[in-house]
Amino acid sequence: MTKITARQIAAQTGVSIATVSRTINNNGYVHADVRARIEAAMRDLGYLPNQAARNLATGRTRTVGLVLQTLHSPAFVDMTEAIQMTLREKGYFLLMCNTQFNQQIETDYLRLVQSGMLDGMITNAINDTATEMRQLVQQNYPIVFINRSLTGIEGQPTRTGFVQMDLQHATFLATDYLAGLGHRRIGVITGDMQLSTQQRRLGGYREALQARGLEFDPLLVQAVAVNRNEATRDGQLTPKNANALHEATVQATGEFLTAMPDVSALIVIYHTMLPGVLQAIRQVGRRVPDDLSLVAFSDFPMAPFLDPPLTVVAQPSTEMGHKAADMLVALIEQPAQPAQHVLLRPELIVRQSCKPYP
Amino acid sequence: MTKITARQIAAQTGVSIATVSRTINNNGYVHADVRARIEAAMRDLGYLPNQAARNLATGRTRTVGLVLQTLHSPAFVDMTEAIQMTLREKGYFLLMCNTQFNQQIETDYLRLVQSGMLDGMITNAINDTATEMRQLVQQNYPIVFINRSLTGIEGQPTRTGFVQMDLQHATFLATDYLAGLGHRRIGVITGDMQLSTQQRRLGGYREALQARGLEFDPLLVQAVAVNRNEATRDGQLTPKNANALHEATVQATGEFLTAMPDVSALIVIYHTMLPGVLQAIRQVGRRVPDDLSLVAFSDFPMAPFLDPPLTVVAQPSTEMGHKAADMLVALIEQPAQPAQHVLLRPELIVRQSCKPYP
DNA sequence: CTAAAATATGTAACCGGTTACATGTGGTAG
DNA sequence: CTACCACATGTAACCGGTTACATATTTTAG
C-alpha cells in the first residue's frame, strides 16, 4: 500500500502535476480528453489527495469545531446532528469538542481555530467573556455563538454570528403558565449563577412574576453546580462527573423542597438535571402533578411517556443547528461584516405535569 | 493579525527554525536558556504552530473519526463522550461522522482515513462487509469496530480491533427473563434484517426460547426499516428522517400488535424505536405491564421515571467507548498485529414494565 | 590527557499538494 | 494580416512546519 501521490498520477498520465491539481479541483482549463485520462488513472490507482497537503497549501481545512459542554441533552443532540448534516452538505467536516463543563478544555479547543486546524467554530462556551474568546473574535476568526452574547463588538466588522433561542421568553412561558394556574411560589432549579445566560433566564421568570403581580424571592432559585473544573483536574471525566452532577442535583433539590414546603411548582432549566430532580421529588414524597407542578426545558421523545407526561418548553434545536451551520459557513466564505443575529422562539408544550394550585 | 510563524519566533529569538521546532515538540537537545527564550517569544507573540503543516510533515493528524448512524440513542451518546474524553487525554481529536443510516455517507467518511485526514476510525458501520471496508482493513489502516465483526482476517496482522457487547447474551437475558415470567409469545421489534448483527441478536432470542422449551416463530420478529439511503438522496436529512422512523415504528408496531393479539411481551432492540413502540402500544389500547410486558435495550437516565419504570438490558456503553479509544490509539501507535477483541457483558435491570403471564 | 559520548544548534531536504506566472496554440474580430 | 482572447499546459515558488545529517562544543570515562 504505497501511498499514491498526485505526482504519480501525473507521471502515469504524462501530464504535469499542475494539470492533475486542476482536474481534482475542477478549476482552470483542462482538456476534456486529458481530464478523462487523469480521472481514470485516479480511479485505477485508488488515488485520494492528501488532505494535510491541501490544507497547508490552501490555508483552509473545511473542518469546523463544535464546542459543547455535553451531549447528554436531547437539545444538544438534535443541534449536533443538524449542524453536522448541514455542514456535510456544504462540504465541511465537524470536529466534536465536549468540554464536560471544564473551562480549560474549552479554551484548549478554541485555540484550534488559531492553529489553523479549524476554519471556524460553533460554540456555547461557558467562558464566553474570557479573554481568549474576545481575542478570537477580535482577530476575525469565524465563530458562531449558540445562546450566548458578547458585548463590545457592536457594529465592528467581525466574523461573529449569534444564534439564540429567546431564553427570556422561554422562562417567561413556563413561569407565566404556572402562575396562570394559580401557583405563587414557583421554584427554579438551574445551574451556576455566573453563567451569562442566567440573567436572561431569570429575567423571563421575574418578568412573568411581575406581570402576574407576584413577588420575586431569590430563595426560590436553587443553583446546582455544573462547572467541573476541579473534578476534571485528576483526569477522571465522564462517568464520575455525570454521577456527581446527578447526586448534586438530587441533594440540592431535596434540600430545596424540604426547606421550601410552600413551593407548589418547579421549573427545571437544564435537561441534564431532570432525572435528579425527579428522583429528589420522589424521595421527599411529593407527587407530580398533585403535590407539585413541573415544567422542564427541552422536549424529548420520551417526554410523553413519563409519569406523568411532562409539560416542557421546547427549544427549536434542530433549526438552531441548521442556522448556526449556515451562518458559520457564510462567515468563513465571506469577508468580515457586522455580527449577524438569529433569534428563535421557544414553545410551551402542555402535557400533564402541571395542575392548578388548589 | 498577521499569522505568526515559527520562522518569526526563530528570528525574534536569534535561533534557527529547527531549534524552535525542537522546543515545540520537546524532542532533541535544546539548551534550557534558549528554550526559555523561545517559549517566552511564543507566548508574547501568541504563536501557535500551524497544524496543517505539522500534519503534512509528520504524516499524522492526531485526529480520528467516529462513524455512527445517529446520536439519538443514549448508548451512543455515552460512547461518544467516553471516546472523546479518552482521546483527548491521549492528545487526539475526534471528528464526528453521523450517517443517518446512509451507506453512501458512511463510505465517504471511511475514505477520510485513506486521504490522510484521519489517523484512524472507530465505527459501527452498517456496511461492514462492503468492499471499501475490507480494503481499508487490508491496507492496515487503524480501525476499531463497535459491535461488528469481520470474517477472513483471522490471524493476519492488521490494525483492526473489535469492541463488542455480547449481543447474543443481551437478547438472551431479555428473552429468558420474560419466558421465566411465563410468557410464551414474545415479540421482537428490531431493525433491518440484513444487518450483520441481527444473527447474533436473534441467536440469543432463539437460545433462550429453546432453553425454555418454547418454539421460535419468525412471525414474532417485526423489522422496522431504518436504512435511509433513499430518504437522503434529496438532501432532506435529520428531521424528516427522524420522523419517518418514528412513524414507521408506530405503524409497524401497531399492525404487529393487532395481528398478533396473543403476544404478551415485547422486546425492543433499538432505543430509537422506543417512543414509537410506546405510542403504538397506547394507540392499540394495551397497557404496560398489565396487558403487555416490555423490555427495552439501553438504559437511560429517564427510564426509572417512565410510566411504568422500564425494565431494560443495559449496555456498558461508556466502558465500550473507553476501550475502543484505547484500542484505536494503540493500533495507531503500534505496528500491525493480529486483531484484538474485547467482549463486554450487558446487564438486565429489572424495573416495573414486566409482569408474570396471567 | 584523549577519545568517546552527550549536548547544542544550524542547514537544507522534504511532506504533497496549490497556484501565480510564463508559454504556446488556435480561433476570431477588425 | 495582425491583435487579442480563450484555451491548455508546464515550471517553480510556496504553504509552515519536521527531521536527517553535519558541525561544534562540552562532559564524561578510562
PDB file of C-alpha atoms in Angstrom, chain A residues 1 3 48-53 55-56 61-64 69-74 77-78 80-82 84-86 88-89 92-100 104-105 108-109 111-117 135 138-141 235-239 246 271 274-276 278-279 282 300-302 304-309 318 322, chain B residues 1 3 46 48-53 55-56 61-64 69-74 77-78 80-82 84-86 88-89 92-100 104-105 108-109 111-117 138-141 235-239 246 271 274-276 278-279 282 300-302 304-309 318 322:
ATOM      1  CA  MET A   1       0.000   0.000   0.000  1.00  0.00           C
ATOM      2  CA  LYS A   3       0.731   5.952  -0.927  1.00  0.00           C
ATOM      3  CA  LEU A  48      -7.083  10.268  -2.891  1.00  0.00           C
ATOM      4  CA  PRO A  49      -5.480  13.691  -2.492  1.00  0.00           C
ATOM      5  CA  ASN A  50      -3.624  14.176   0.752  1.00  0.00           C
ATOM      6  CA  GLN A  51      -5.717  16.435   2.920  1.00  0.00           C
ATOM      7  CA  ALA A  52      -2.883  17.758   5.036  1.00  0.00           C
ATOM      8  CA  ALA A  53      -1.093  18.981   1.949  1.00  0.00           C
ATOM      9  CA  ASN A  55      -4.881  22.252   3.947  1.00  0.00           C
ATOM     10  CA  LEU A  56      -1.387  23.629   4.094  1.00  0.00           C
ATOM     11  CA  THR A  61      -9.302  22.742   6.276  1.00  0.00           C
ATOM     12  CA  ARG A  62     -13.021  22.647   5.554  1.00  0.00           C
ATOM     13  CA  THR A  63     -13.379  21.484   9.113  1.00  0.00           C
ATOM     14  CA  VAL A  64     -15.130  23.349  11.879  1.00  0.00           C
ATOM     15  CA  GLN A  69     -20.379  21.012  27.322  1.00  0.00           C
ATOM     16  CA  THR A  70     -22.105  17.688  26.919  1.00  0.00           C
ATOM     17  CA  LEU A  71     -24.246  15.611  24.618  1.00  0.00           C
ATOM     18  CA  HIS A  72     -26.419  14.390  27.448  1.00  0.00           C
ATOM     19  CA  SER A  73     -29.180  16.684  26.452  1.00  0.00           C
ATOM     20  CA  PRO A  74     -31.590  15.974  23.629  1.00  0.00           C
ATOM     21  CA  VAL A  77     -28.009  16.033  20.200  1.00  0.00           C
ATOM     22  CA  ASP A  78     -30.577  17.496  17.837  1.00  0.00           C
ATOM     23  CA  THR A  80     -25.270  18.475  16.747  1.00  0.00           C
ATOM     24  CA  GLU A  81     -26.886  16.272  14.158  1.00  0.00           C
ATOM     25  CA  ALA A  82     -28.423  19.228  12.393  1.00  0.00           C
ATOM     26  CA  GLN A  84     -23.280  18.037  11.036  1.00  0.00           C
ATOM     27  CA  MET A  85     -25.794  17.332   8.305  1.00  0.00           C
ATOM     28  CA  THR A  86     -25.794  20.921   7.139  1.00  0.00           C
ATOM     29  CA  ARG A  88     -21.748  17.908   5.259  1.00  0.00           C
ATOM     30  CA  GLU A  89     -23.995  19.205   2.518  1.00  0.00           C
ATOM     31  CA  TYR A  92     -17.397  20.710   5.696  1.00  0.00           C
ATOM     32  CA  PHE A  93     -16.425  18.341   8.467  1.00  0.00           C
ATOM     33  CA  LEU A  94     -17.224  18.568  12.135  1.00  0.00           C
ATOM     34  CA  LEU A  95     -14.787  18.186  14.979  1.00  0.00           C
ATOM     35  CA  MET A  96     -16.523  17.397  18.245  1.00  0.00           C
ATOM     36  CA  CYS A  97     -15.348  19.112  21.362  1.00  0.00           C
ATOM     37  CA  ASN A  98     -17.210  18.166  24.511  1.00  0.00           C
ATOM     38  CA  THR A  99     -15.854  20.011  27.467  1.00  0.00           C
ATOM     39  CA  GLN A 100     -17.792  18.455  30.333  1.00  0.00           C
ATOM     40  CA  GLN A 104      -9.607  24.695  30.484  1.00  0.00           C
ATOM     41  CA  ILE A 105     -10.702  22.170  27.886  1.00  0.00           C
ATOM     42  CA  ASP A 108      -7.819  24.492  24.548  1.00  0.00           C
ATOM     43  CA  TYR A 109     -10.342  23.746  21.852  1.00  0.00           C
ATOM     44  CA  ARG A 111      -7.142  27.571  20.109  1.00  0.00           C
ATOM     45  CA  LEU A 112      -7.624  25.046  17.348  1.00  0.00           C
ATOM     46  CA  VAL A 113      -9.047  27.794  15.198  1.00  0.00           C
ATOM     47  CA  GLN A 114      -5.954  29.873  15.680  1.00  0.00           C
ATOM     48  CA  SER A 115      -3.724  26.924  14.971  1.00  0.00           C
ATOM     49  CA  GLY A 116      -5.272  26.628  11.549  1.00  0.00           C
ATOM     50  CA  MET A 117      -6.778  23.270  12.271  1.00  0.00           C
ATOM     51  CA  GLN A 135      -9.232  37.664  21.240  1.00  0.00           C
ATOM     52  CA  GLN A 138     -11.099  40.459  17.527  1.00  0.00           C
ATOM     53  CA  GLN A 139      -8.846  38.504  15.227  1.00  0.00           C
ATOM     54  CA  ASN A 140     -11.771  37.873  12.920  1.00  0.00           C
ATOM     55  CA  TYR A 141     -11.871  34.145  13.256  1.00  0.00           C
ATOM     56  CA  GLY A 235      -8.331  13.166  34.721  1.00  0.00           C
ATOM     57  CA  GLN A 236     -11.446  11.374  35.926  1.00  0.00           C
ATOM     58  CA  LEU A 237     -14.002  12.524  33.477  1.00  0.00           C
ATOM     59  CA  THR A 238     -17.328  11.396  32.151  1.00  0.00           C
ATOM     60  CA  PRO A 239     -18.812   8.743  34.394  1.00  0.00           C
ATOM     61  CA  HIS A 246     -26.839  13.688  39.368  1.00  0.00           C
ATOM     62  CA  HIS A 271     -32.355  18.749  30.990  1.00  0.00           C
ATOM     63  CA  LEU A 274     -34.177  16.387  35.216  1.00  0.00           C
ATOM     64  CA  PRO A 275     -33.576  12.810  36.384  1.00  0.00           C
ATOM     65  CA  GLY A 276     -32.027  14.096  39.579  1.00  0.00           C
ATOM     66  CA  LEU A 278     -37.461  13.660  39.560  1.00  0.00           C
ATOM     67  CA  GLN A 279     -35.631  11.401  41.955  1.00  0.00           C
ATOM     68  CA  ARG A 282     -39.842  11.020  44.833  1.00  0.00           C
ATOM     69  CA  PHE A 300     -37.540  14.885  24.182  1.00  0.00           C
ATOM     70  CA  PRO A 301     -39.093  11.836  22.553  1.00  0.00           C
ATOM     71  CA  MET A 302     -39.750  10.097  25.846  1.00  0.00           C
ATOM     72  CA  PRO A 304     -44.977  11.999  26.594  1.00  0.00           C
ATOM     73  CA  PHE A 305     -44.318   8.627  28.212  1.00  0.00           C
ATOM     74  CA  LEU A 306     -43.034   9.807  31.548  1.00  0.00           C
ATOM     75  CA  ASP A 307     -45.135   9.526  34.680  1.00  0.00           C
ATOM     76  CA  PRO A 308     -46.783  11.941  34.306  1.00  0.00           C
ATOM     77  CA  PRO A 309     -46.309  13.080  30.707  1.00  0.00           C
ATOM     78  CA  THR A 318     -32.680  21.382  15.003  1.00  0.00           C
ATOM     79  CA  HIS A 322     -29.110  24.442  10.752  1.00  0.00           C
TER      80      HIS A 322
ATOM     81  CA  MET B   1      -3.440  39.788  12.926  1.00  0.00           C
ATOM     82  CA  LYS B   3      -0.092  34.991  11.245  1.00  0.00           C
ATOM     83  CA  GLY B  46       0.699  34.325  20.763  1.00  0.00           C
ATOM     84  CA  LEU B  48       0.514  28.526  17.737  1.00  0.00           C
ATOM     85  CA  PRO B  49       2.107  26.031  15.353  1.00  0.00           C
ATOM     86  CA  ASN B  50       0.206  25.532  12.133  1.00  0.00           C
ATOM     87  CA  GLN B  51      -1.470  22.167  12.334  1.00  0.00           C
ATOM     88  CA  ALA B  52      -1.746  21.588   8.612  1.00  0.00           C
ATOM     89  CA  ALA B  53       1.990  21.975   8.240  1.00  0.00           C
ATOM     90  CA  ASN B  55       0.248  17.096   9.720  1.00  0.00           C
ATOM     91  CA  LEU B  56       1.885  17.219   6.342  1.00  0.00           C
ATOM     92  CA  THR B  61      -3.082  14.314  12.241  1.00  0.00           C
ATOM     93  CA  ARG B  62      -3.798  13.114  15.770  1.00  0.00           C
ATOM     94  CA  THR B  63      -7.420  13.100  14.703  1.00  0.00           C
ATOM     95  CA  VAL B  64      -9.627  10.075  14.463  1.00  0.00           C
ATOM     96  CA  GLN B  69     -25.559   6.241  12.419  1.00  0.00           C
ATOM     97  CA  THR B  70     -27.098   8.616  14.901  1.00  0.00           C
ATOM     98  CA  LEU B  71     -26.674  10.194  18.288  1.00  0.00           C
ATOM     99  CA  HIS B  72     -30.313   9.722  19.157  1.00  0.00           C
ATOM    100  CA  SER B  73     -29.521   6.859  21.413  1.00  0.00           C
ATOM    101  CA  PRO B  74     -28.215   7.262  24.935  1.00  0.00           C
ATOM    102  CA  VAL B  77     -24.038   9.446  23.434  1.00  0.00           C
ATOM    103  CA  ASP B  78     -22.341   7.733  26.340  1.00  0.00           C
ATOM    104  CA  THR B  80     -19.208   9.203  22.073  1.00  0.00           C
ATOM    105  CA  GLU B  81     -18.410  11.171  25.181  1.00  0.00           C
ATOM    106  CA  ALA B  82     -16.276   8.396  26.584  1.00  0.00           C
ATOM    107  CA  GLN B  84     -13.821  11.786  23.107  1.00  0.00           C
ATOM    108  CA  MET B  85     -12.625  12.123  26.679  1.00  0.00           C
ATOM    109  CA  THR B  86     -10.231   9.224  26.328  1.00  0.00           C
ATOM    110  CA  ARG B  88      -8.415  13.936  24.492  1.00  0.00           C
ATOM    111  CA  GLU B  89      -6.344  12.597  27.350  1.00  0.00           C
ATOM    112  CA  TYR B  92      -6.189  13.065  19.896  1.00  0.00           C
ATOM    113  CA  PHE B  93      -9.150  14.851  18.373  1.00  0.00           C
ATOM    114  CA  LEU B  94     -12.459  13.433  17.296  1.00  0.00           C
ATOM    115  CA  LEU B  95     -14.192  14.007  14.012  1.00  0.00           C
ATOM    116  CA  MET B  96     -17.898  13.229  14.171  1.00  0.00           C
ATOM    117  CA  CYS B  97     -19.461  11.363  11.323  1.00  0.00           C
ATOM    118  CA  ASN B  98     -23.168  10.706  11.697  1.00  0.00           C
ATOM    119  CA  THR B  99     -24.508   8.862   8.738  1.00  0.00           C
ATOM    120  CA  GLN B 100     -28.239   8.782   9.433  1.00  0.00           C
ATOM    121  CA  GLN B 104     -23.057   6.407   0.866  1.00  0.00           C
ATOM    122  CA  ILE B 105     -22.213   8.862   3.608  1.00  0.00           C
ATOM    123  CA  ASP B 108     -17.456   8.757   2.116  1.00  0.00           C
ATOM    124  CA  TYR B 109     -16.321   9.124   5.676  1.00  0.00           C
ATOM    125  CA  ARG B 111     -12.198   7.445   2.811  1.00  0.00           C
ATOM    126  CA  LEU B 112     -11.016  10.176   5.107  1.00  0.00           C
ATOM    127  CA  VAL B 113      -8.609   7.719   6.646  1.00  0.00           C
ATOM    128  CA  GLN B 114      -7.114   6.986   3.264  1.00  0.00           C
ATOM    129  CA  SER B 115      -6.874  10.660   2.429  1.00  0.00           C
ATOM    130  CA  GLY B 116      -4.611  11.154   5.410  1.00  0.00           C
ATOM    131  CA  MET B 117      -7.085  13.348   7.184  1.00  0.00           C
ATOM    132  CA  GLN B 138      -6.325  -4.893   4.189  1.00  0.00           C
ATOM    133  CA  GLN B 139      -4.364  -1.696   3.805  1.00  0.00           C
ATOM    134  CA  ASN B 140      -3.656  -1.715   7.521  1.00  0.00           C
ATOM    135  CA  TYR B 141      -5.455   1.475   8.370  1.00  0.00           C
ATOM    136  CA  GLY B 235     -30.710  16.109   0.748  1.00  0.00           C
ATOM    137  CA  GLN B 236     -33.521  16.187   3.275  1.00  0.00           C
ATOM    138  CA  LEU B 237     -31.879  14.743   6.282  1.00  0.00           C
ATOM    139  CA  THR B 238     -32.337  14.756  10.020  1.00  0.00           C
ATOM    140  CA  PRO B 239     -35.799  15.932  10.952  1.00  0.00           C
ATOM    141  CA  HIS B 246     -40.910   7.257  14.278  1.00  0.00           C
ATOM    142  CA  HIS B 271     -33.692   2.671  21.592  1.00  0.00           C
ATOM    143  CA  LEU B 274     -38.861   3.026  21.812  1.00  0.00           C
ATOM    144  CA  PRO B 275     -41.028   6.158  21.629  1.00  0.00           C
ATOM    145  CA  GLY B 276     -42.725   4.814  18.537  1.00  0.00           C
ATOM    146  CA  LEU B 278     -44.758   3.115  23.298  1.00  0.00           C
ATOM    147  CA  GLN B 279     -47.040   5.244  21.205  1.00  0.00           C
ATOM    148  CA  ARG B 282     -51.111   3.240  23.601  1.00  0.00           C
ATOM    149  CA  PHE B 300     -31.150   5.768  30.082  1.00  0.00           C
ATOM    150  CA  PRO B 301     -31.464   8.291  32.897  1.00  0.00           C
ATOM    151  CA  MET B 302     -35.185   8.772  32.401  1.00  0.00           C
ATOM    152  CA  PRO B 304     -36.894   4.876  36.059  1.00  0.00           C
ATOM    153  CA  PHE B 305     -39.349   7.716  35.593  1.00  0.00           C
ATOM    154  CA  LEU B 306     -41.304   6.342  32.678  1.00  0.00           C
ATOM    155  CA  ASP B 307     -44.818   5.035  33.110  1.00  0.00           C
ATOM    156  CA  PRO B 308     -44.130   2.318  34.116  1.00  0.00           C
ATOM    157  CA  PRO B 309     -40.451   2.369  35.080  1.00  0.00           C
ATOM    158  CA  THR B 318     -19.126   4.180  28.486  1.00  0.00           C
ATOM    159  CA  HIS B 322     -13.081   3.914  26.622  1.00  0.00           C
TER     160      HIS B 322
END
